[in-house]
Short mmCIF file of C-alpha atoms in Angstrom, two decimals:
data_model
loop_
_atom_site.label_atom_id
_atom_site.label_comp_id
_atom_site.label_asym_id
_atom_site.label_seq_id
_atom_site.Cartn_x
_atom_site.Cartn_y
_atom_site.Cartn_z
CA UNK A 1 139.39 179.00 64.39
CA UNK A 2 143.02 177.94 65.56
CA UNK A 3 144.19 174.45 64.02
CA UNK A 4 147.18 172.97 65.73
CA UNK A 5 148.93 169.60 65.38
CA UNK A 6 150.60 167.42 67.79
CA UNK A 7 154.17 166.12 67.41
CA UNK A 8 152.78 163.03 65.60
CA UNK A 9 151.08 165.16 63.09
CA UNK A 10 147.61 164.24 64.37
CA UNK A 11 145.18 167.41 64.37
CA UNK A 12 144.58 168.46 67.97
CA UNK A 13 140.97 169.31 68.61
CA UNK A 14 140.31 171.78 71.51
CA UNK A 15 138.78 169.94 74.50
CA UNK A 16 136.18 172.12 76.46
CA UNK A 17 132.50 172.94 76.66
CA UNK A 18 130.55 176.12 76.15
CA UNK A 19 128.54 177.59 79.20
CA UNK A 20 125.17 175.95 79.79
CA UNK A 21 122.53 176.54 82.64
CA UNK A 22 121.02 173.08 83.05
CA UNK A 23 118.46 174.20 85.50
CA UNK A 24 116.14 177.19 85.79
CA UNK A 25 117.47 180.04 88.08
CA UNK A 26 115.78 180.56 91.49
CA UNK A 27 115.03 183.45 93.79
CA UNK A 28 114.80 183.28 97.55
CA UNK A 29 115.03 185.44 100.62
CA UNK A 30 117.77 184.94 103.27
CA UNK A 31 117.00 187.11 106.10
CA UNK A 32 117.36 190.90 104.67
CA UNK A 33 119.29 189.50 101.56
CA UNK A 34 117.51 188.51 98.33
CA UNK A 35 119.58 185.77 96.65
CA UNK A 36 119.47 184.85 92.80
CA UNK A 37 120.92 181.48 92.06
CA UNK A 38 122.11 179.85 88.91
CA UNK A 39 123.71 176.40 88.27
CA UNK A 40 126.31 176.49 85.52
CA UNK A 41 128.42 174.04 83.47
CA UNK A 42 131.52 175.24 81.50
CA UNK A 43 135.07 174.48 80.62
CA UNK A 44 137.39 176.38 80.76
CA UNK A 45 136.08 178.76 83.64
CA UNK A 46 133.88 181.42 82.13
CA UNK A 47 133.77 185.07 82.71
CA UNK A 48 130.52 186.04 84.44
CA UNK A 49 128.79 189.28 84.21
CA UNK A 50 125.33 190.17 85.77
CA UNK A 51 122.99 192.79 84.10
CA UNK A 52 119.99 194.53 85.34
CA UNK A 53 118.14 195.42 82.23
CA UNK A 54 120.97 196.64 79.95
CA UNK A 55 123.18 197.95 82.86
CA UNK A 56 126.18 196.01 84.18
CA UNK A 57 125.94 195.26 87.83
CA UNK A 58 128.98 196.00 90.00
CA UNK A 59 129.81 194.91 93.58
CA UNK A 60 128.75 197.57 96.07
CA UNK A 61 128.07 197.61 99.79
CA UNK A 62 124.72 196.26 99.34
CA UNK A 63 125.28 194.03 96.18
CA UNK A 64 127.41 190.97 96.15
CA UNK A 65 128.30 188.44 93.28
CA UNK A 66 129.71 184.94 94.18
CA UNK A 67 130.92 182.38 91.95
CA UNK A 68 131.73 178.81 93.46
CA UNK A 69 132.97 175.45 92.03
CA UNK A 70 130.60 172.68 92.97
CA UNK A 71 132.37 169.95 90.97
CA UNK A 72 134.10 169.11 87.76
CA UNK A 73 133.04 172.04 85.30
CA UNK A 74 130.10 172.92 87.43
CA UNK A 75 129.54 176.31 89.36
CA UNK A 76 127.11 177.94 91.67
CA UNK A 77 126.48 181.64 90.63
CA UNK A 78 124.85 184.04 93.29
CA UNK A 79 123.68 187.52 93.22
CA UNK A 80 123.03 188.69 96.61
CA UNK A 81 120.94 192.17 97.31
CA UNK A 82 120.90 193.49 100.82
CA UNK A 83 117.72 195.12 101.91
CA UNK A 84 116.12 195.11 98.36
CA UNK A 85 113.78 197.94 97.32
CA UNK A 86 111.21 198.51 94.48
CA UNK A 87 114.21 200.09 92.43
CA UNK A 88 115.84 196.70 92.29
CA UNK A 89 112.87 195.03 90.51
CA UNK A 90 113.19 194.34 86.80
CA UNK A 91 114.69 191.89 84.26
CA UNK A 92 118.09 190.31 85.45
CA UNK A 93 120.49 188.50 83.32
CA UNK A 94 123.43 186.31 84.16
CA UNK A 95 125.97 186.08 81.20
CA UNK A 96 128.50 183.30 81.02
CA UNK A 97 131.35 183.32 78.38
CA UNK A 98 134.32 181.30 77.53
CA UNK A 99 136.39 180.48 74.43
CA UNK A 100 133.68 177.78 73.35
CA UNK A 101 130.75 180.02 73.55
CA UNK A 102 128.29 181.96 75.67
CA UNK A 103 124.92 181.55 77.41
CA UNK A 104 122.43 183.45 79.31
CA UNK A 105 120.09 182.94 82.36
CA UNK A 106 117.27 185.41 82.70
CA UNK A 107 115.52 186.33 86.00
CA UNK A 108 112.39 188.48 86.49
CA UNK A 109 112.19 190.31 90.01
CA UNK A 110 108.81 191.41 90.53
CA UNK A 111 108.01 193.37 93.94
CA UNK A 112 104.22 194.04 93.01
CA UNK A 113 102.93 190.50 93.85
CA UNK A 114 101.56 188.27 91.27
CA UNK A 115 102.38 187.59 87.66
CA UNK A 116 99.93 190.11 86.34
CA UNK A 117 101.74 193.09 88.05
CA UNK A 118 105.16 191.83 86.59
CA UNK A 119 106.85 194.43 84.44
CA UNK A 120 110.11 194.67 82.56
CA UNK A 121 112.42 197.09 80.92
CA UNK A 122 112.35 198.21 77.27
CA UNK A 123 114.21 196.06 74.97
CA UNK A 124 114.53 196.55 71.04
CA UNK A 125 113.70 193.42 69.28
CA UNK A 126 114.55 194.44 65.59
CA UNK A 127 117.17 196.45 63.95
CA UNK A 128 116.10 200.01 63.38
CA UNK A 129 115.19 200.74 59.91
CA UNK A 130 114.90 203.96 57.57
CA UNK A 131 112.46 203.45 55.04
CA UNK A 132 111.79 205.87 52.45
CA UNK A 133 108.55 206.07 50.07
CA UNK A 134 108.83 205.56 46.48
CA UNK A 135 108.90 209.29 45.60
CA UNK A 136 111.14 210.18 48.34
CA UNK A 137 108.68 212.79 49.79
CA UNK A 138 108.42 210.84 53.15
CA UNK A 139 111.14 209.15 55.35
CA UNK A 140 109.94 206.73 58.03
CA UNK A 141 112.37 205.83 60.98
CA UNK A 142 110.88 202.51 62.60
CA UNK A 143 111.77 200.86 65.83
CA UNK A 144 110.38 197.99 67.56
CA UNK A 145 110.60 197.21 71.29
CA UNK A 146 108.83 195.15 74.07
CA UNK A 147 108.19 196.80 77.47
CA UNK A 148 105.88 196.52 80.49
CA UNK A 149 104.33 198.95 81.51
CA UNK A 150 104.15 201.06 78.15
CA UNK A 151 107.35 203.19 77.77
CA UNK A 152 107.71 206.93 77.46
CA UNK A 153 109.41 207.57 74.03
CA UNK A 154 111.64 210.41 73.26
CA UNK A 155 113.39 211.03 69.75
CA UNK A 156 116.65 213.04 69.62
CA UNK A 157 118.57 214.32 66.76
CA UNK A 158 122.14 214.70 68.09
CA UNK A 159 121.56 215.86 71.76
CA UNK A 160 118.40 217.89 70.90
CA UNK A 161 115.06 216.35 71.51
CA UNK A 162 112.82 216.30 68.38
CA UNK A 163 109.42 218.15 68.47
CA UNK A 164 106.53 217.27 66.34
CA UNK A 165 105.54 219.79 63.69
CA UNK A 166 103.85 220.21 60.22
CA UNK A 167 107.08 218.29 58.72
CA UNK A 168 107.46 215.65 61.52
CA UNK A 169 105.15 213.38 63.08
CA UNK A 170 105.63 210.68 65.75
CA UNK A 171 103.47 207.60 66.29
CA UNK A 172 103.49 204.50 68.49
CA UNK A 173 101.52 201.46 67.61
CA UNK A 174 100.77 199.18 70.59
CA UNK A 175 100.07 195.31 70.32
CA UNK A 176 99.98 194.04 74.13
CA UNK A 177 103.60 194.48 75.22
CA UNK A 178 105.11 195.20 71.92
CA UNK A 179 105.45 198.68 70.37
CA UNK A 180 106.14 199.96 66.95
CA UNK A 181 107.78 203.25 67.29
CA UNK A 182 107.64 205.54 64.21
CA UNK A 183 109.13 209.04 63.43
CA UNK A 184 108.15 210.49 60.07
CA UNK A 185 109.90 213.34 57.94
CA UNK A 186 107.67 214.85 55.35
CA UNK A 187 109.66 216.42 52.18
CA UNK A 188 113.14 215.43 53.82
CA UNK A 189 116.19 217.70 52.71
CA UNK A 190 119.92 217.79 53.35
CA UNK A 191 119.62 219.57 56.90
CA UNK A 192 117.56 216.65 58.09
CA UNK A 193 120.47 214.38 57.98
CA UNK A 194 122.18 213.37 61.09
CA UNK A 195 122.13 210.82 63.81
CA UNK A 196 118.80 210.19 65.47
CA UNK A 197 118.14 208.25 68.82
CA UNK A 198 114.99 206.66 69.93
CA UNK A 199 114.88 206.66 73.92
CA UNK A 200 112.32 204.49 75.55
CA UNK A 201 111.89 204.21 79.28
CA UNK A 202 109.57 202.88 82.03
CA UNK A 203 110.00 202.30 85.56
CA UNK A 204 112.17 199.25 85.11
CA UNK A 205 114.59 200.70 82.96
CA UNK A 206 115.64 202.32 79.67
CA UNK A 207 116.98 201.55 76.13
CA UNK A 208 118.28 203.34 73.01
CA UNK A 209 118.25 202.79 69.26
CA UNK A 210 120.43 204.91 66.85
CA UNK A 211 119.79 205.74 63.24
CA UNK A 212 121.92 207.53 60.82
CA UNK A 213 120.09 209.44 58.10
CA UNK A 214 121.99 210.53 55.08
CA UNK A 215 119.56 212.11 52.55
CA UNK A 216 122.30 211.80 49.70
CA UNK A 217 122.84 208.01 50.58
CA UNK A 218 121.11 204.79 49.38
CA UNK A 219 118.32 203.73 51.60
CA UNK A 220 119.42 201.15 54.16
CA UNK A 221 118.77 197.68 52.76
CA UNK A 222 116.18 195.36 54.35
CA UNK A 223 117.55 192.16 55.89
CA UNK A 224 119.80 191.18 58.81
CA UNK A 225 123.62 191.17 58.85
CA UNK A 226 125.13 187.69 59.35
CA UNK A 227 125.15 186.34 63.02
CA UNK A 228 126.87 183.38 64.71
CA UNK A 229 124.31 180.99 66.16
CA UNK A 230 126.94 178.68 67.43
CA UNK A 231 130.69 179.43 67.77
CA UNK A 232 133.00 177.84 65.16
CA UNK A 233 134.42 174.46 65.90
CA UNK A 234 137.10 171.95 64.55
CA UNK A 235 136.64 168.20 64.57
CA UNK A 236 138.45 165.32 62.99
CA UNK A 237 137.12 162.25 61.10
CA UNK A 238 138.93 159.45 59.29
CA UNK A 239 141.54 158.93 62.05
CA UNK A 240 142.70 162.51 61.48
CA UNK A 241 142.96 162.40 57.71
CA UNK A 242 139.94 164.70 57.48
CA UNK A 243 139.55 167.95 59.39
CA UNK A 244 136.42 169.74 59.54
CA UNK A 245 135.74 173.35 60.39
CA UNK A 246 132.03 174.45 60.86
CA UNK A 247 129.76 177.09 61.98
CA UNK A 248 126.01 178.06 61.84
CA UNK A 249 124.91 181.44 61.11
CA UNK A 250 121.89 183.60 60.52
CA UNK A 251 121.66 186.01 57.72
CA UNK A 252 119.12 187.76 55.35
CA UNK A 253 119.74 187.96 52.38
CA UNK A 254 121.90 184.90 51.81
CA UNK A 255 125.60 185.83 52.54
CA UNK A 256 128.83 185.32 50.42
CA UNK A 257 131.66 183.61 52.07
CA UNK A 258 135.47 183.78 51.58
CA UNK A 259 138.10 181.63 53.51
CA UNK A 260 141.55 182.76 54.71
CA UNK A 261 144.49 181.00 56.06
CA UNK A 262 147.27 183.15 57.89
CA UNK A 263 145.61 186.06 56.03
CA UNK A 264 145.99 184.50 52.60
CA UNK A 265 142.91 183.94 50.32
CA UNK A 266 142.14 180.17 49.88
CA UNK A 267 140.80 178.75 46.75
CA UNK A 268 139.23 175.29 46.56
CA UNK A 269 141.26 172.32 45.42
CA UNK A 270 141.14 168.43 45.86
CA UNK A 271 143.03 169.07 49.34
CA UNK A 272 140.76 172.01 50.64
CA UNK A 273 136.84 172.69 50.05
CA UNK A 274 133.98 174.23 51.54
CA UNK A 275 130.27 174.60 51.15
CA UNK A 276 127.36 176.55 52.64
CA UNK A 277 123.86 174.88 53.00
CA UNK A 278 120.56 176.57 53.86
CA UNK A 279 119.25 174.70 57.21
CA UNK A 280 116.00 176.67 57.55
CA UNK A 281 114.68 180.20 57.08
CA UNK A 282 117.81 182.61 56.98
CA UNK A 283 119.89 179.79 58.79
CA UNK A 284 123.03 178.64 56.97
CA UNK A 285 125.63 175.84 57.91
CA UNK A 286 129.20 176.56 56.85
CA UNK A 287 131.75 173.72 56.54
CA UNK A 288 135.25 173.69 55.52
CA UNK A 289 136.93 170.18 54.80
CA UNK A 290 140.76 169.94 54.82
CA UNK A 291 142.09 166.39 53.68
CA UNK A 292 145.35 164.80 54.75
CA UNK A 293 146.25 167.82 56.95
CA UNK A 294 149.99 168.49 57.69
CA UNK A 295 152.08 170.93 59.77
CA UNK A 296 151.89 173.32 56.75
CA UNK A 297 148.15 173.52 57.23
CA UNK A 298 148.48 174.76 60.98
CA UNK A 299 147.66 178.40 61.85
CA UNK A 300 144.64 180.79 61.87
CA UNK A 301 141.73 180.15 59.60
CA UNK A 302 139.17 182.93 59.05
CA UNK A 303 135.70 182.76 57.51
CA UNK A 304 134.72 186.23 55.92
CA UNK A 305 130.89 186.21 55.82
CA UNK A 306 129.14 189.26 54.14
CA UNK A 307 125.79 190.21 52.78
CA UNK A 308 124.33 193.70 51.89
CA UNK A 309 122.90 194.24 55.44
#
């Protein structure tokens, strides 16, 4: 978070807005060209990236991307595909990002006719986990993904495909379009250590999840690392006599926070203080208050957020 002051010593709060898609994206056909359109609001002008599944889309002789300003801070985004084929089907995502935040618009393109036939590429929905049993005689690598139709799963250790044996078992538990994918290693030993990769693929795309197994190491902690739900922001109250820096994160377990100013560790005082409040399950609101700010308080503030995950 950068805090700056105007000549009069008044805090200068950045002016702008994060990207927002105010309307649902649309698909229509224009002759031989299939057009996906999104309306976007943002300031400053955002960077736009289109994806098909997890792959970034690039301009080619048959694919064209357009960004057109339609008013103050509003834009029309188009993805045009000439002579589309079944291979163009799948999940599309328009990502818009500026210094105030980012947003995504999702579009499902289906050539099979009717929602029942619609499919989508595999996508991992949880952090992969390595789970040992209490005695250490069994290690389970677990991944969870969504996909339609059912994906084909291949496990790799390094670059070599893993084969089932009396020592190694592979399972997949299906629940509608959600799949729990398991690799079990019986009586693990040092040579079983290494980088494992779970590769899932169907006709709409593919995805990978990586796990590092170290037999000598502590098991990976359960939980989720801190992740920003909203970009940090600065605002002022009391006619500029109070500056507030705030952000919202998710984390499990509850994290510890440390604040820095220009690389120097901050300590709480009558002038500067901070707090962290739990706003919901694994959701935390972090707030730093700076009273009677002056030019000496300008500069880069950094909030370090850490938990065991």
